[in-house]
Coordinates of C-alpha atoms and ligand atoms in Angstrom, one line a residue:
X1 CA -41.1 0.0 7.6
X2 CA -39.9 2.5 4.9
X3 CA -37.6 5.3 5.7
X4 CA -36.2 8.1 3.5
X5 CA -33.0 9.6 4.9
X6 CA -31.0 12.7 4.0
X7 CA -27.3 13.3 4.7
X8 CA -25.5 16.6 4.1
X9 CA -23.0 16.9 7.0
X10 CA -19.9 17.4 4.9
X11 CA -19.2 17.3 1.1
X12 CA -21.5 14.4 0.1
X13 CA -25.1 15.1 -0.7
X14 CA -27.0 11.8 -0.2
X15 CA -30.6 10.5 -0.1
X16 CA -31.6 6.9 0.4
X17 CA -34.9 5.0 0.8
X18 CA -34.6 1.8 2.9
X19 CA -37.1 -0.9 3.6
X20 CA -36.3 -2.2 7.2
X21 CA -37.7 -5.1 9.1
X22 CA -36.7 -7.7 11.8
X23 CA -36.6 -5.5 14.9
X24 CA -33.5 -4.6 16.9
X25 CA -32.3 -8.2 17.4
X26 CA -32.2 -9.2 13.8
X27 CA -32.6 -6.1 11.6
X28 CA -32.7 -6.5 7.9
X29 CA -32.3 -3.6 5.4
X30 CA -33.0 -3.4 1.7
X31 CA -32.2 -0.4 -0.3
X32 CA -35.0 0.8 -2.6
X33 CA -33.3 3.9 -3.8
X34 CA -29.9 5.5 -3.1
X35 CA -28.1 8.4 -4.7
X36 CA -24.9 10.2 -3.6
X37 CA -23.3 13.2 -5.2
X38 CA -19.8 13.8 -4.1
X39 CA -18.5 17.4 -4.2
X40 CA -14.9 16.3 -3.9
X41 CA -13.9 17.7 -7.3
X42 CA -15.1 21.2 -6.3
X43 CA -13.3 21.3 -3.0
X44 CA -10.1 19.8 -4.5
X45 CA -8.7 23.0 -5.7
X46 CA -8.9 24.4 -2.1
X47 CA -7.3 21.3 -0.6
X48 CA -10.2 20.7 1.8
X49 CA -13.9 21.3 2.2
X50 CA -15.2 24.9 2.0
X51 CA -18.4 25.1 4.2
X52 CA -20.3 27.7 2.2
X53 CA -19.4 26.1 -1.1
X54 CA -20.7 22.8 0.3
X55 CA -23.9 24.5 1.4
X56 CA -24.6 26.0 -2.0
X57 CA -24.0 22.6 -3.7
X58 CA -26.2 20.7 -1.3
X59 CA -29.0 23.2 -1.9
X60 CA -28.6 22.8 -5.7
X61 CA -28.4 19.0 -5.6
X62 CA -31.0 17.9 -3.0
X63 CA -34.1 18.4 -5.2
X64 CA -32.4 16.7 -8.1
X65 CA -31.3 13.7 -6.0
X66 CA -34.7 13.4 -4.4
X67 CA -36.5 13.1 -7.7
X68 CA -34.0 10.4 -8.8
X69 CA -34.3 8.4 -5.6
X70 CA -38.1 8.5 -5.6
X71 CA -38.1 7.3 -9.2
X72 CA -35.7 4.5 -8.4
X73 CA -37.7 3.4 -5.4
X74 CA -41.0 3.6 -7.5
X75 CA -42.5 6.1 -5.1
X76 CA -45.1 8.9 -6.0
X77 CA -43.4 12.3 -5.4
X78 CA -46.7 13.8 -4.2
X79 CA -47.7 11.0 -1.8
X80 CA -44.9 8.5 -1.3
X81 CA -45.5 5.3 0.6
X82 CA -43.1 6.0 3.4
X83 CA -43.3 5.7 7.2
X84 CA -40.6 8.1 8.4
X85 CA -38.0 10.7 7.3
X86 CA -34.6 10.9 8.9
X87 CA -31.9 13.6 8.6
X88 CA -28.4 14.1 9.9
X89 CA -28.4 16.8 12.7
X90 CA -24.7 16.6 13.5
X91 CA -21.8 16.5 13.9
X92 CA -20.6 18.2 10.8
X93 CA -20.4 21.6 9.1
X94 CA -23.3 23.7 10.3
X95 CA -24.2 25.5 7.0
X96 CA -24.1 22.1 5.3
X97 CA -26.2 20.4 8.0
X98 CA -28.9 23.1 7.8
X99 CA -29.5 22.6 4.1
X100 CA -30.4 18.9 4.8
X101 CA -32.5 19.8 7.9
X102 CA -34.6 22.5 6.3
X103 CA -35.1 20.4 3.2
X104 CA -36.3 17.5 5.4
X105 CA -38.6 19.7 7.4
X106 CA -40.3 20.9 4.3
X107 CA -40.8 17.3 3.1
X108 CA -42.1 16.4 6.5
X109 CA -44.8 19.1 6.3
X110 CA -45.6 18.4 2.6
X111 CA -45.9 14.6 3.1
X112 CA -47.2 14.7 6.7
X113 CA -44.5 12.3 7.9
X114 CA -42.5 12.2 11.2
X115 CA -38.9 13.4 10.9
X116 CA -36.1 11.9 13.1
X117 CA -32.8 13.7 13.8
X118 CA -29.8 11.3 13.5
X119 CA -26.3 11.5 14.9
X120 CA -23.9 11.0 12.0
X121 CA -21.4 9.0 14.1
X122 CA -24.2 6.6 15.2
X123 CA -24.7 6.2 11.4
X124 CA -21.1 5.1 11.0
X125 CA -21.4 2.6 13.8
X126 CA -24.6 1.0 12.5
X127 CA -23.2 0.9 8.9
X128 CA -21.5 -2.4 9.8
X129 CA -25.0 -4.0 10.1
X130 CA -25.7 -3.6 6.4
X131 CA -25.3 -6.8 4.3
X132 CA -25.6 -10.5 4.9
X133 CA -24.5 -10.6 8.5
X134 CA -26.9 -8.2 10.3
X135 CA -26.6 -9.7 13.8
X136 CA -23.8 -8.5 16.0
X137 CA -22.6 -9.6 19.5
X138 CA -22.7 -6.8 22.1
X139 CA -21.1 -5.2 23.8
X140 CA -18.7 -3.7 21.2
X141 CA -15.8 -1.3 21.0
X142 CA -16.2 1.1 18.0
X143 CA -13.2 2.8 16.5
X144 CA -14.6 5.7 14.4
X145 CA -12.1 7.1 12.0
X146 CA -13.0 9.8 9.6
X147 CA -11.9 13.2 8.3
X148 CA -13.5 15.0 11.3
X149 CA -13.4 12.4 14.0
X150 CA -11.2 9.8 15.7
X151 CA -13.1 8.2 18.6
X152 CA -13.3 5.1 20.7
X153 CA -16.8 4.3 21.8
X154 CA -18.2 1.7 24.1
X155 CA -21.4 0.3 22.6
X156 CA -23.4 -1.6 25.2
X157 CA -26.1 -2.4 22.6
X158 CA -27.7 -0.5 19.7
X159 CA -28.7 3.0 21.0
X160 CA -26.4 2.9 24.1
X161 CA -23.0 4.7 23.5
X162 CA -20.2 5.9 25.8
X163 CA -17.2 7.8 24.5
X164 CA -14.0 6.3 25.8
X165 CA -11.5 8.5 24.1
X166 CA -11.1 11.0 21.2
X167 CA -8.5 13.0 19.4
X168 CA -7.3 16.1 21.2
X169 CA -6.4 17.9 17.9
X170 CA -6.5 16.6 14.3
X171 CA -8.6 13.6 13.2
X172 CA -6.7 10.8 11.6
X173 CA -8.3 11.3 8.2
X174 CA -7.4 15.0 8.5
X175 CA -3.8 14.0 9.1
X176 CA -3.8 11.8 6.0
X177 CA -5.2 14.7 4.0
X178 CA -2.6 17.2 5.4
X179 CA 0.3 14.9 4.8
X180 CA -1.0 14.2 1.3
X181 CA -1.0 17.9 0.6
X182 CA 2.6 18.2 1.9
X183 CA 3.5 15.5 -0.6
X184 CA 1.7 17.4 -3.4
X185 CA -1.1 14.8 -3.6
X186 CA -4.7 15.7 -4.3
X187 CA -7.6 15.9 -1.8
X188 CA -8.8 13.6 -0.2
X189 CA -5.4 12.4 0.7
X190 CA -6.2 9.1 2.4
X191 CA -6.5 6.9 -0.7
X192 CA -3.5 8.6 -2.3
X193 CA -1.2 8.1 0.7
X194 CA -2.4 4.5 0.9
X195 CA -1.7 3.9 -2.7
X196 CA 1.9 5.2 -2.5
X197 CA 2.5 3.3 0.8
X198 CA 1.3 0.1 -0.9
X199 CA 3.7 0.6 -3.8
X200 CA 6.5 1.0 -1.4
X201 CA 5.6 -2.1 0.6
X202 CA 5.2 -4.2 -2.6
X203 CA 8.5 -3.0 -4.0
X204 CA 10.3 -4.0 -0.8
X205 CA 8.3 -7.1 -0.4
X206 CA 8.1 -6.8 3.4
X207 CA 11.9 -6.4 3.7
X208 CA 12.4 -2.8 4.4
X209 CA 15.9 -3.0 5.9
X210 CA 16.7 -0.1 8.2
X211 CA 13.9 2.5 7.6
X212 CA 15.1 5.9 6.5
X213 CA 12.2 7.6 8.3
X214 CA 10.4 6.7 11.5
X215 CA 7.6 9.1 12.6
X216 CA 6.3 9.4 16.1
X217 CA 3.2 7.5 17.4
X218 CA 1.7 10.3 19.6
X219 CA 0.2 9.3 22.9
X220 CA 0.6 5.6 22.1
X221 CA 1.8 4.9 25.6
X222 CA -0.5 7.3 27.5
X223 CA -2.8 5.6 30.0
X224 CA -6.0 7.1 28.5
X225 CA -7.8 6.3 25.3
X226 CA -7.3 9.7 23.6
X227 CA -5.4 10.3 20.4
X228 CA -3.4 13.2 18.9
X229 CA -2.3 13.4 15.3
X230 CA -1.1 17.0 14.8
X231 CA 2.4 16.2 16.1
X232 CA 2.7 13.4 13.7
X233 CA 1.8 15.7 10.8
X234 CA 4.3 18.3 12.0
X235 CA 7.0 15.8 12.2
X236 CA 6.4 14.8 8.6
X237 CA 6.4 18.5 7.7
X238 CA 9.9 19.1 9.3
X239 CA 11.3 15.9 7.7
X240 CA 10.0 17.1 4.3
X241 CA 11.6 20.5 4.8
X242 CA 14.9 18.9 5.5
X243 CA 14.7 16.7 2.4
X244 CA 14.1 19.4 -0.2
X245 CA 12.9 18.1 -3.6
X246 CA 11.5 14.6 -3.4
X247 CA 12.0 11.8 -5.9
X248 CA 9.1 9.3 -6.3
X249 CA 10.8 6.6 -4.2
X250 CA 11.2 9.1 -1.3
X251 CA 7.5 10.2 -1.5
X252 CA 6.5 6.5 -1.4
X253 CA 8.7 5.9 1.6
X254 CA 7.4 9.0 3.5
X255 CA 3.8 7.9 2.8
X256 CA 4.6 4.4 4.1
X257 CA 6.3 5.7 7.2
X258 CA 3.4 8.0 7.9
X259 CA 0.8 5.3 7.3
X260 CA 2.7 2.9 9.6
X261 CA 2.7 5.4 12.4
X262 CA -1.0 6.4 12.0
X263 CA -2.2 2.8 11.7
X264 CA -0.1 1.5 14.6
X265 CA -1.4 4.3 16.8
X266 CA -5.1 3.4 16.0
X267 CA -4.5 -0.3 16.4
X268 CA -2.7 0.0 19.8
X269 CA -5.3 2.4 21.2
X270 CA -8.0 -0.1 20.1
X271 CA -6.0 -2.8 21.8
X272 CA -5.9 -0.8 25.0
X273 CA -9.7 -0.3 24.8
X274 CA -10.2 -4.0 24.3
X275 CA -8.0 -4.9 27.3
X276 CA -9.8 -2.6 29.6
X277 CA -13.4 -3.3 28.5
X278 CA -15.2 -6.5 27.9
X279 CA -16.3 -6.6 24.2
X280 CA -17.4 -9.3 21.8
X281 CA -17.1 -7.2 18.7
X282 CA -14.7 -4.6 17.4
X283 CA -16.5 -2.2 15.0
X284 CA -14.3 0.0 12.8
X285 CA -16.1 2.6 10.6
X286 CA -15.8 6.0 8.9
X287 CA -13.8 7.0 5.8
X288 CA -10.4 5.8 7.0
X289 CA -11.8 2.3 7.6
X290 CA -11.4 1.9 3.9
X291 CA -7.6 1.8 4.4
X292 CA -6.4 -1.6 3.4
X293 CA -3.3 -1.6 5.6
X294 CA -5.5 -0.6 8.6
X295 CA -7.9 -3.5 7.8
X296 CA -5.0 -5.9 7.7
X297 CA -3.5 -4.8 11.0
X298 CA -6.9 -4.9 12.6
X299 CA -7.2 -8.5 11.5
X300 CA -4.0 -9.3 13.4
X301 CA -5.2 -7.4 16.4
X302 CA -8.5 -9.3 16.5
X303 CA -6.6 -12.6 16.3
X304 CA -5.1 -11.8 19.7
X305 CA -8.6 -11.7 21.3
X306 CA -10.3 -15.1 21.1
X307 CA -14.1 -14.7 20.7
X308 CA -13.8 -11.2 19.3
X309 CA -15.3 -10.5 15.9
X310 CA -14.1 -7.6 13.7
X311 CA -16.9 -5.8 11.9
X312 CA -16.2 -3.4 9.1
X313 CA -18.7 -1.7 6.7
X314 CA -19.0 -2.7 3.1
X315 CA -16.6 -0.5 1.1
X316 CA -19.5 1.6 -0.4
X317 CA -20.6 2.5 3.2
X318 CA -17.2 3.6 4.6
X319 CA -17.6 7.1 3.4
X320 CA -20.5 9.4 4.2
X321 CA -23.9 8.1 2.9
X322 CA -27.6 8.3 3.6
X323 CA -28.1 4.5 3.9
X324 CA -26.5 4.5 7.4
X325 CA -28.7 7.5 8.4
X326 CA -31.8 5.6 7.4
X327 CA -30.6 2.6 9.4
X328 CA -30.3 4.7 12.6
X329 CA -33.8 6.1 11.7
X330 CA -35.1 2.5 11.9
X331 CA -33.5 1.9 15.3
X332 CA -34.9 5.2 16.6
X333 CA -38.4 4.5 15.2
X334 CA -38.4 1.2 17.0
X335 CA -37.6 3.0 20.3
X336 CA -40.9 4.8 19.9
X337 CA -39.6 8.1 21.3
X338 CA -41.4 11.3 20.1
X339 CA -39.5 13.5 17.6
X340 CA -40.4 17.2 17.8
X341 CA -39.4 18.2 14.2
X342 CA -39.4 21.9 14.6
X343 CA -36.8 21.6 17.4
X344 CA -34.4 19.9 15.1
X345 CA -31.3 22.1 14.4
X346 CA -27.8 21.7 13.1
X347 CA -25.5 20.6 15.9
X348 CA -22.0 20.9 14.5
X349 CA -20.3 19.5 17.6
X350 CA -22.9 16.9 18.5
X351 CA -21.4 14.0 20.5
X352 CA -22.6 10.8 22.0
Ligands
LIG401 O1 -16.2 9.5 6.9 P1 -15.7 10.3 5.8 O2 -16.2 10.0 4.4 O3 -16.1 11.8 6.0 C1 -16.1 12.4 7.3 O4 -17.1 12.3 8.0 O5 -15.0 13.0 7.5 O6 -14.1 10.3 5.9 C2 -13.3 11.0 5.0 C3 -11.9 10.8 5.3 C4 -10.9 11.7 4.5 O7 -10.0 12.3 5.4 C5 -10.2 10.7 3.6 O8 -8.8 11.1 3.3 C6 -10.2 9.5 4.5 O9 -11.5 9.4 5.1 N1 -10.0 8.2 3.7 C7 -8.9 7.4 3.9 C8 -9.0 6.4 2.9 N2 -10.2 6.6 2.2 C9 -10.8 7.7 2.7 N3 -7.9 7.5 4.7 C10 -6.9 6.5 4.6 N4 -7.0 5.5 3.7 C11 -8.0 5.4 2.8 N5 -8.0 4.4 2.0
LIG402 ZN1 -18.5 10.6 8.3

């Protein structure tokens, strides 16, 4: 089955064509064409994503990317050999989502193909199925960590999701971005904070002595599976105010202390979810899953649960992309449910 998918929920314009086979039990995906245009450089000067700027860029880029992807996949632009179209309906920035949806609806009419609406967060979950190991043991706990979301989800099997906990305020990626801004680092801040923290850990070779800064781990001891990251960010803000001008070493140390707090909070909440729910896999996906320190600490967490397998997406699929949207499209197509295309609309706050 061939699916063309479109993703425009935030600041990445992406289209992919996937050849999928094997059914739900042993899905196999081959990318025939894939193009992603990041708008990061445009939003950088504003320190975050500007919805209307994102919309304008998506509108400009979609036709260009489509032409490129069809060419790469060897498909005829007037009558492409495809079975389905898929598009992200939410969650995300509504003006940005609408550009992808209307573009997909026009293609659906022009090519006479069914169009499936896809939940972006389901895309992040299934992104771990891409690659050589496409089977996964269910049930799973999914920790979704991105710029807009921080969620723990119980996945009984593909297509069956239940939210166990979520952030009450900022998402963890947002906290990385805000702390990076306080440190004068460019957007997106996650990779920058991670780079400084790594320099600090390497310099001290694991022996940090008595740390100068320890930031709070909000809600780490609460009995539920919710998160909160705004207090952590505020605590970094107050500390930086008291420090005045920062030398490079202090910046690195603040970045490390922040990353320690954020990662420990994520890992301990995932541990709590694993202790209270039977799971055979731990899925961790979304932009922040690229964080190397988080990956290392998740490895240690998994070692405490015999029989549990840790599943992470390939690095190129950690950030937003259209491959994961096409993968969900395949799963939905197999379910055989009808998709009324003209009812598809942008759902900024869509949840499982
Ligand atoms: O999933 P994603 O690409 O977009 C959203 O749906 O939000 O996630 C983007 C987020 C940004 O906040 C970015 O700073 C963060 O992922 N991020 C990281 C790293 N790489 C990206 N955070 C921490 N460490 C990283 N290495
Ligand atoms: Zn995302």
